[in-house]
Amino acid sequence: MADKLFEYAPAPESRDIARLRPSYQIFVNGGFRDGSGEAIKTINPADEEPLAEVAEAGPSDVDDAVTAARGAFRPWSALPGRERGKYLFRIARAIQERGRELAVLESLDNGKPIREARDVDIPLAAAHFFYYAGWADKLGYAGFGPSPRPIGVAGQIIPWNFPLLMAAWKIAPALACGNTVVLKPAETTPLTALVLAEIIAEAGLPPGVVNILAGGPAIGQAIVEHGDIDKIAFTGSTEVGKIIRRTLAGTSTRLSLELGGKAANIVFDDAPLDQAVEGIVNGIFFNQGQVCCAGSRLLVQESVADELVAALQRRLATLRVGDPLDKNTDVGAINSAAQLARIRELTEAGVQEGATRWSPPCELPERGYWFVPTVFTGVSQAHRIAREEIFGPVLSVLTFRTPDEAVEKANNTPYGLSAGIWTDKGSRILSMASRLRAGVVWANTFNRFDPASPFGGFKESGFGREGGRHGLEAYLDA
Amino acid sequence: MEHAALHDITRDDSSLRRFLHGLPGVDQVGAEGRAAGLATRSIKTTAKAWAIDMAIRMVDLTTLEGADTPGKVRSLCAKAARPDPSDATVPAVAAVCVYPDLVETAVHALRGTPVGVASVATAFPSGRASLETKLHDVRDAVGAGATEIDMVIDRGAFLAGRYLQVFDEIVATKAACGDAHLKVILETGELATLDNVRRASWLALLAGGDFIKTSTGKVTPAATPPVALVMLEAVRDFAAATIGYGATATIGPGAAATIGPGRDLAGEIRGVKLAGGIRTSKEAVRYLVMVNEVAGDAWLDPRRFRFGASSLLNDLLLQRHKLATGNYDGPDYVTVD
C-alpha cells in the first residue's frame, strides 16, 4: 500500500547483536564438542540463507550424555534445594543480561518477529528460571509430601516454535526438583539452546547436570529408546507423541506429552468486540500461528458474526508482514519449507471443501518461507481446516447460536489444549470454563503465559502439566 | 446513521440509555494491552520527520491560566504562526486556545495567518453553571471571532445517567456556535471507566460535536493511551455507522471494507483532540501511530486530530532540529512561549 500517508521507515534490529558464529557445538558433560553425526546447516527462514553450521549428535553422543547425566544425578539431587536454586537464579539473570543477543538469534533462526522474541520469548524464558528457582527449596510445601524425590535422568525433546522458551519450560522445573537432563532442541532451531548451554556452563552448573544435543528425529528416537532414562518429556506433534507413547509402553520410563491443538476462541454477542478482535489476532497470528495452543477456530455467535468478521478484516489490513528483524513487523516467516508446504496443503483443502478464503492485501518477500495471514469464513465442523492442526497463520471462522452449541462445537475435536471465551458476563465465563475440555481456558484474553500458570492438554493434546506448582509433579517421584 | 434512527435513539432518556449501554463493552485490560502494543512501534528517520511535522500542524497551542494577559496571548500567537523564527520550513500550528475574554486579542494577533482561534467556553473547566450562562459564554467567544469552541459536558449529569440533558446541552451549544467548530470535552479523568468514555464519545457525536476531546487539562489523569484508543474507535465506528447502516444493525463485510487504513471514507468523519499531559515528541508520535492504525489515514489531518498542549511544541521543535542536524540544542534554543 504505497499510498499510505504515514509510512513507517525500516527499523531493523542489528543482526550483529546475535553474535552469530560460523559453527556451534553440542554440550555434553560440561564441555562443548562436535557431535559424531553430520554437520548440518541451520538456515534463516526469512531468506533461506545459511546461518551457521551445527555439529549434530550421533547415537554415541546420546550414550555419553545419558551417562554424564546419570553420573551427575546423585550429587545434584543431594544438594540442598537452596543451592540448586542459586544456579537457577544465576541462569535466569544471565538470560536477561544476554536478552538482546538471544532475541535477535531466536528471530534469525526461527523467523519470528524480533518484537515477539524480545517481548515474549526471552523475558518468559528468564521468568521460568526465576519462578522454578523459587520452588527449589520449597518442594516439601508443594503438596507432594514432606520431602519429594526427583525422578532421575530426564530426556527432553522440544519443538521449533519457541526454541529457547521451550528449553526453559523443560530444564527449569527438572533442575529445581533435582533431576538431570538430556535436552534435544529441534533440528531447524538449535542455536538459542546451544547459547543457553554456554550460559549454563558459565553459571558453573556441575558437568552432566544439563546436556544439550542438536539433531534430528533419529537423535530424538535414540533418546526415547535409550533405556537408562527415567523420564521423557516431549513437546511437539501429536503424531510423534503417539510414536513415543507406543515406544515407552510397558517400560518404567515416565512420560509427559504436550502435543497439538485446535483451540476454539469463542466470542459471544456481549463481548468487548474491539478487544476480542485483538485477542483473535493474537490468538492465531502470534508466532505466525505456529503455536500449539493457537486460537485456530473462531467460534462466533451468529448475531455478531458479520460485524466481528468485518472488524477483524479491517484490523488484519494493518498487520505488517515481512523482515522479522524489523521492530515493526507483526508477522514473520514460517519456520521451514516443510511447514510451509503443510500450511499450503491444508489451505488448498479448505478452498476445495468450499470455505471462503480471505487475506489482506500484502506483499511478501521473494525469498524465504512466507504465508499471508488468512481467514476462512463459511467453515463447517466437517472441513479439514476445522479439524486438523494447521500450525500456521490461518483462521477458520465458524458460528454458533447458543452457549450449548458453542460448548459442543468447541469440544468436538480430538484435541483439548486451550480455549478462549469472550463475554462481558462473568457467570458465563465460569460456566463455559467448567464445560470446556481444554487444559487452558482464557477469559477475555488469549495466548497469555505466565510461569505460575500450569499449561497442558486433554485428549490428543497430551498429558502432564508444565508451569506452576503442577509443573513440579512431572519431575517428582510423587 | 439515518435521521429516523437518530431521532429514535434520542427520543427520551431511556432510549438514549438503551443505545449507549448497548454499545459493545470495553475490556480495560485488553484496551491497555492494545495501547501498550502500539507504543512499541519504532518510528525512525523519514517516518519520524513526517510525524513531527504532522504533530506540529496538529497542535492547539494553549494557555488557560488565571494569570493570562493580552501580552502573554500575543506572544503565544506569534509562536503559533511561526513556531521557529529561524526556520521557515516549520509549519504553523492548527490553532491557539484561550479563554473567551482573550479571543479578541488572539484574533487580532493572528489576522492574516492560517492559525485558528479556539476558545474554551460553557463555564470551563467545571461546567457548573446554568445552560443560559454557558450559552452566553459561547456567544461571547464566537462574537469575538473564535473559529472553534471547546465546550465541557456536564459530567455530573452524565454520571447520574441524565444522558438526554447532556445531549440537549451539546445540541444547544452547537447551535450557539454558528459556523465555529465545536469540540466536546468529555473530561475522561472524571468519567473513570473506558465504558463511560465510549458512551460519552457516542453521545457527543450523536449530538453533533465536530470533535471529541479528552480533557480540560485541569484534571488528572488527562489524555492517556487507552482513552485515546477508545475515542479513536468511537469516531472510526461513527464514520462507519454513518455510511448507511446503524451501529446496532448488521454490518456487512462489504460496507466495512470501505473504511480502514488506506481506504476512502464515505461516512461522517469527526475529530479527536487529546489534551493534557502530552509533553514529548515521543508521546505525540506514538499517538499518531495509534491514529494511523486504529482510525486510519483520514484522521491523519489537523482537521480531524489535534493535540491540546503548551510545552509539547517546543519538544517537537527540538526533536525536529535534532533529526535534521544530528544535534540536540536544549531548551535555550527554542522560545519559551
Short mmCIF file of C-alpha atoms in Angstrom, two decimals, chain A residues 1 3-12 115 118-119 269-278 302-311 313-315 317-320 326-330 358 360-361 377 422-424 443-445 448, chain B residues 24-31 33-34 37 40-48 50-51 54 195 198 229-230 233 236-237 240 247-253 256-257 259-263 285 288-290 292-294 296-298 300-301:
data_model
loop_
_atom_site.label_atom_id
_atom_site.label_comp_id
_atom_site.label_asym_id
_atom_site.label_seq_id
_atom_site.Cartn_x
_atom_site.Cartn_y
_atom_site.Cartn_z
CA MET A 1 0.00 0.00 0.00
CA ASP A 3 -0.28 5.41 -0.99
CA LYS A 4 -0.33 5.36 2.78
CA LEU A 5 0.18 8.73 4.44
CA PHE A 6 2.21 7.52 7.37
CA GLU A 7 4.72 5.03 6.02
CA TYR A 8 6.96 3.60 8.74
CA ALA A 9 10.62 3.73 7.76
CA PRO A 10 12.54 0.44 8.17
CA ALA A 11 13.60 -0.05 11.79
CA PRO A 12 15.79 -3.12 11.64
CA ARG A 115 9.18 -7.78 18.67
CA ARG A 118 12.23 -9.55 22.54
CA ASP A 119 8.93 -9.01 24.40
CA ASP A 269 -22.54 -11.22 21.30
CA ASP A 270 -21.96 -9.26 24.50
CA ALA A 271 -18.17 -9.45 24.17
CA PRO A 272 -15.95 -6.39 24.20
CA LEU A 273 -15.60 -6.58 20.44
CA ASP A 274 -12.54 -4.38 19.88
CA GLN A 275 -10.61 -6.38 22.45
CA ALA A 276 -11.96 -9.64 21.05
CA VAL A 277 -10.55 -8.67 17.66
CA GLU A 278 -7.15 -8.13 19.28
CA GLU A 302 -24.18 -15.64 14.72
CA SER A 303 -25.76 -12.35 15.78
CA VAL A 304 -22.38 -10.56 15.77
CA ALA A 305 -20.57 -12.67 13.19
CA ASP A 306 -20.72 -10.20 10.29
CA GLU A 307 -19.74 -7.27 12.46
CA LEU A 308 -16.87 -9.15 14.05
CA VAL A 309 -15.50 -10.55 10.80
CA ALA A 310 -15.64 -7.09 9.23
CA ALA A 311 -13.76 -5.61 12.18
CA GLN A 313 -10.62 -7.87 8.34
CA ARG A 314 -10.14 -4.17 8.91
CA ARG A 315 -7.63 -4.97 11.65
CA ALA A 317 -5.15 -4.87 6.92
CA THR A 318 -2.85 -3.15 9.43
CA LEU A 319 -0.72 -6.24 10.14
CA ARG A 320 2.85 -5.78 8.98
CA ASP A 326 12.30 -5.08 11.66
CA LYS A 327 10.98 -3.86 15.01
CA ASN A 328 7.65 -3.01 13.41
CA THR A 329 7.00 -6.44 11.92
CA ASP A 330 3.93 -8.22 13.30
CA TRP A 358 -9.73 -14.08 2.53
CA PRO A 360 -5.46 -8.70 3.43
CA PRO A 361 -3.54 -7.13 0.56
CA THR A 377 -15.32 -17.99 6.59
CA TRP A 422 -15.11 -13.54 25.19
CA THR A 423 -18.08 -12.11 27.06
CA ASP A 424 -18.85 -9.30 29.48
CA ALA A 443 -11.25 -15.34 29.52
CA ASN A 444 -11.25 -12.10 27.52
CA THR A 445 -7.64 -12.66 26.53
CA ARG A 448 -1.20 -15.12 27.70
CA PRO B 24 -20.00 -3.16 22.95
CA GLY B 25 -18.21 -3.01 26.28
CA VAL B 26 -14.55 -2.14 26.63
CA ASP B 27 -12.31 -4.61 28.39
CA GLN B 28 -9.88 -2.41 30.27
CA VAL B 29 -7.03 -4.92 30.40
CA GLY B 30 -7.36 -5.59 26.68
CA ALA B 31 -7.55 -1.91 25.78
CA GLY B 33 -2.66 -4.04 26.22
CA ARG B 34 -3.52 -2.83 22.75
CA GLY B 37 1.40 -2.78 21.94
CA THR B 40 6.22 -0.40 20.73
CA ARG B 41 6.24 0.79 17.12
CA SER B 42 9.65 2.11 16.21
CA ILE B 43 9.35 5.33 14.20
CA LYS B 44 12.64 6.43 12.71
CA THR B 45 14.22 8.76 10.13
CA THR B 46 11.80 9.81 7.36
CA ALA B 47 8.77 8.49 9.21
CA LYS B 48 9.76 10.42 12.31
CA TRP B 50 6.90 13.29 8.76
CA ALA B 51 5.27 12.58 12.10
CA MET B 54 2.29 16.49 11.24
CA ASP B 195 -17.11 2.08 29.07
CA ARG B 198 -17.12 5.10 24.84
CA LEU B 229 -7.77 4.35 21.78
CA VAL B 230 -11.42 4.17 22.79
CA GLU B 233 -12.53 3.67 17.89
CA ARG B 236 -13.99 5.31 13.40
CA ASP B 237 -17.16 3.39 14.22
CA ALA B 240 -18.73 3.50 9.58
CA ALA B 247 -24.49 0.75 14.83
CA THR B 248 -26.74 -2.00 16.11
CA ALA B 249 -27.71 -3.33 12.72
CA THR B 250 -25.86 -5.98 10.78
CA ILE B 251 -22.58 -4.80 9.39
CA GLY B 252 -21.67 -6.43 6.13
CA PRO B 253 -18.07 -7.10 5.17
CA ALA B 256 -16.93 -2.16 6.46
CA ALA B 257 -14.33 -2.91 3.85
CA ILE B 259 -13.19 2.04 5.81
CA GLY B 260 -9.91 1.44 7.48
CA PRO B 261 -6.36 2.43 6.81
CA GLY B 262 -5.67 3.46 3.27
CA ARG B 263 -9.29 3.46 2.16
CA VAL B 285 4.43 10.22 17.63
CA LEU B 288 -0.03 9.35 15.61
CA VAL B 289 0.80 5.65 15.28
CA MET B 290 -2.42 4.93 17.14
CA ASN B 292 -2.81 5.58 11.85
CA GLU B 293 -3.53 2.01 12.90
CA VAL B 294 -6.82 2.39 14.73
CA GLY B 296 -6.70 5.36 9.54
CA ASP B 297 -5.41 7.86 7.02
CA ALA B 298 -8.48 10.05 7.10
CA LEU B 300 -4.00 11.98 9.92
CA ASP B 301 -5.08 15.53 9.28
#
